[in-house]
Amino acid sequence: MPFKEGCTIYSQEKRNDKYHRILEAAIKVFAEQGFYQSTVSQIAREAGVADGTIYLYFKNKDDILIQFFQHKTKQVFERFKEAVSKGDSALEKLRNLIRLHLKAFQDDRNMAVVYQMETHQINRSAEEQIKAMSKMYLDLLSEIIDQGQEEGSVRKDLYLGLVKRFMVGAIDEVINTWLHSKTGYDLVSMADPLVELLINGVGTSRDKQ
Amino acid sequence: MPFKEGCTIYSQEKRNDKYHRILEAAIKVFAEQGFYQSTVSQIAREAGVADGTIYLYFKNKDDILIQFFQHKTKQVFERFKEAVSKGDSALEKLRNLIRLHLKAFQDDRNMAVVYQMETHQINRSAEEQIKAMSKMYLDLLSEIIDQGQEEGSVRKDLYLGLVKRFMVGAIDEVINTWLHSKTGYDLVSMADPLVELLINGVGTSRDKQ
Amino acid sequence: MPFKEGCTIYSQEKRNDKYHRILEAAIKVFAEQGFYQSTVSQIAREAGVADGTIYLYFKNKDDILIQFFQHKTKQVFERFKEAVSKGDSALEKLRNLIRLHLKAFQDDRNMAVVYQMETHQINRSAEEQIKAMSKMYLDLLSEIIDQGQEEGSVRKDLYLGLVKRFMVGAIDEVINTWLHSKTGYDLVSMADPLVELLINGVGTSRDKQ
Amino acid sequence: MPFKEGCTIYSQEKRNDKYHRILEAAIKVFAEQGFYQSTVSQIAREAGVADGTIYLYFKNKDDILIQFFQHKTKQVFERFKEAVSKGDSALEKLRNLIRLHLKAFQDDRNMAVVYQMETHQINRSAEEQIKAMSKMYLDLLSEIIDQGQEEGSVRKDLYLGLVKRFMVGAIDEVINTWLHSKTGYDLVSMADPLVELLINGVGTSRDKQ
DNA sequence: GATGAATGAGAATTCATTCAT
DNA sequence: AATGAATGAATTCTCATTCAT
């Protein structure tokens, strides 16, 4: 439609603005109550819009979750990619990844809660998007492990599928514990000790069993 | 109610029977659809009882989940305790624990699904019970790590809270991946490689960073 | 389930009862407000049941209309069939049909209204059922005309499809006018003059144009 | 508004144009989906205007239907009047009327659908307008019958109210059948046989019963 | 005049829970 | 104890209408 450019940008921005306001509100409400216990009305109230407005920006309630993974989470994961690329050694890359991961999740607790909750559901409406995110993360780990093996800093006798899960799980649980704890300790400070554990394990001897 | 030792009289047994039938049916339905998407009617149909009958054995829908953690899961975890006690060294104990954990969850997939789903929720109705289970598991790990440190097989420079999460998370994620995979590979075969990773980490050198 | 027979019959009857109560209530409400302007709540209130109860007997709002044509209307049309079979000559059959038709619709005004309204809609949810009713009626007319032609009381130079429509339309409109009139004149008294018109037309001469 | 004769100034024409575009679009959408299943947005999209624009030309959704009968249908009926006046004998007048009626409805199927649907509703928002149309049509028939009776071509022993309904109904149903048929046969070709039926009836003998 | 984003009342439908039998 | 019909609160979503731009 024949709008002046400045106008278009303006209305685009406004539109964008409301989209994000609703998305953030939804994430907050989901984080507080869980997806199924949250109502569209609560999200609308939190976002300061009418119930019907939600449906101008999202197809339905499920779609909000889908957009969360498709846009918001994706953005964060893109930053993970970047952080990894900035490391030189595999170790550095891993450390960058985990530091940023913990930092990003600490900085946006609502996102963290929703991410952790939904990725552990079955029958997920955002299945596809979650699978994509998961793959992206696992690919980052693959890259790091590969490089580590080339460098000689990572063992070659590893079952890669398992190793990646082992890492993902450890990181996830550290976040999960932080989310469920009352005391708001510093999550990021867990990054280096965690990396160290992933690299060296808990044992004293290198003898393979 | 279902664990009274002397409950051998007829009506008790029958009662017991129906209680378990409903509980198992519920777990199956929850595993297939998730807690909030499951209806009491579906559970009743699966259990072969009337809707109203459910309320003779459970206070409400939430209570079914609570009982799941309070009775069913607890039973399984008691077996974990036993398995740990049967090991001599810390390593053996850890291996026993993880082997049994993976085996128990592989043998009862529905239980596994519900357990994994619900422990990652917030606003959980079974919060208290889950916390108790979690504590029980972490205590087992504490015991193992303590012994390992005494034996000298486990490093002493560890932040215990983190180490336990690191272990729990790794185990959980291995299970989670199995649950989400289409191919029904053997979960138990992951036990030993996983233990090895937990002990030795992925790195080649023992030099602490 | 093991009920005594008397019991089953009783509960069946009660069930049946409520089904019919809701159906009649719905027809009344539809007749007063039209299908789309009627709400399920209004129907429930009229039937003296809770909103949710409707859904124990009908799949959804559309289904009420479908059942109306599938059961209620069908019953009436079966009586038409009977009335026709009781006539000897074609003329008598036609007269029986139209008399009963007008009588049945006069006796159940709500049914008449809903029938007339819905059969003239497009995109009808009860399309299939309406088609079936329509066919049943047209078949009755076919039978009558056939017999009349054999008897020699009905002209042989007729386009049957048109003739049937001509009859149906005339009958329908007589009913329609009665429905829209304020004065509650006797609809049945229109039957014989209408039959006479259908047979003889409005013209004075038999000369074909 | 759309019928001011001198409305040739630019803005008037443009206005006129948009009014008709919306009206035609609405009729199309109503014909496809029925009045209550059509949304204002659909009409706007079909007309190529914004939702809000509709309300510059019509008071509300109901008003579109009212205008349809008040303007569009009326125009067509005026042409019926004209056609009738061009006939000499009653028979010719009737034939002219029915020929044009079928032709006009065949030429504008959407109009035909909406007309047939809405005239058979109760609780019609366009009640008043439909009544006026109906009266206009019945008056035409009255005129024809009167003349026919004077000429001697129409029987004098007729209940006029009934005769008119009989005619209207027959015509309506012929149109209705055409509308619901898949095969697009020629509706106009039904005109003469229909007139013949109305005049002579289906019977072989003139003996009054 | 024209737009279309925003509104919010209102509708259909679901489902945990109760309770008369 | 067992049943399952009935309830009605609660939820999602739609859409006619308005109004600031």
Short mmCIF file of N, CA and C in Angstrom, two decimals, chain B residues 10 55 74-75 78 86 102-103 166 187 204-205:
data_model
loop_
_atom_site.label_atom_id
_atom_site.label_comp_id
_atom_site.label_asym_id
_atom_site.label_seq_id
_atom_site.Cartn_x
_atom_site.Cartn_y
_atom_site.Cartn_z
N TYR B 10 -9.04 -60.41 51.18
CA TYR B 10 -9.59 -60.28 49.85
C TYR B 10 -9.85 -58.84 49.41
N TYR B 55 -11.94 -41.54 41.60
CA TYR B 55 -11.97 -40.67 42.78
C TYR B 55 -12.15 -41.43 44.08
N LYS B 74 9.16 -44.26 43.89
CA LYS B 74 9.90 -44.53 45.12
C LYS B 74 10.39 -45.98 45.15
N GLN B 75 9.49 -46.88 44.79
CA GLN B 75 9.85 -48.30 44.75
C GLN B 75 11.09 -48.54 43.90
N GLU B 78 14.15 -47.27 45.52
CA GLU B 78 14.60 -48.14 46.61
C GLU B 78 15.51 -49.23 46.03
N LYS B 86 25.14 -52.94 46.96
CA LYS B 86 25.75 -54.22 46.58
C LYS B 86 27.12 -54.06 45.94
N LEU B 102 19.18 -47.25 34.02
CA LEU B 102 18.86 -47.38 32.60
C LEU B 102 17.98 -48.60 32.35
N LYS B 103 18.28 -49.68 33.06
CA LYS B 103 17.48 -50.88 32.84
C LYS B 103 16.02 -50.67 33.29
N PHE B 166 26.10 -32.71 37.38
CA PHE B 166 26.79 -33.14 36.16
C PHE B 166 26.47 -34.61 35.86
N LEU B 187 19.19 -49.26 25.58
CA LEU B 187 19.59 -48.19 26.48
C LEU B 187 20.65 -48.65 27.47
N THR B 204 42.14 -35.65 26.92
CA THR B 204 43.23 -36.62 26.84
C THR B 204 44.20 -36.45 28.01
N SER B 205 44.30 -35.25 28.51
CA SER B 205 45.32 -34.99 29.53
C SER B 205 44.70 -34.81 30.90
#
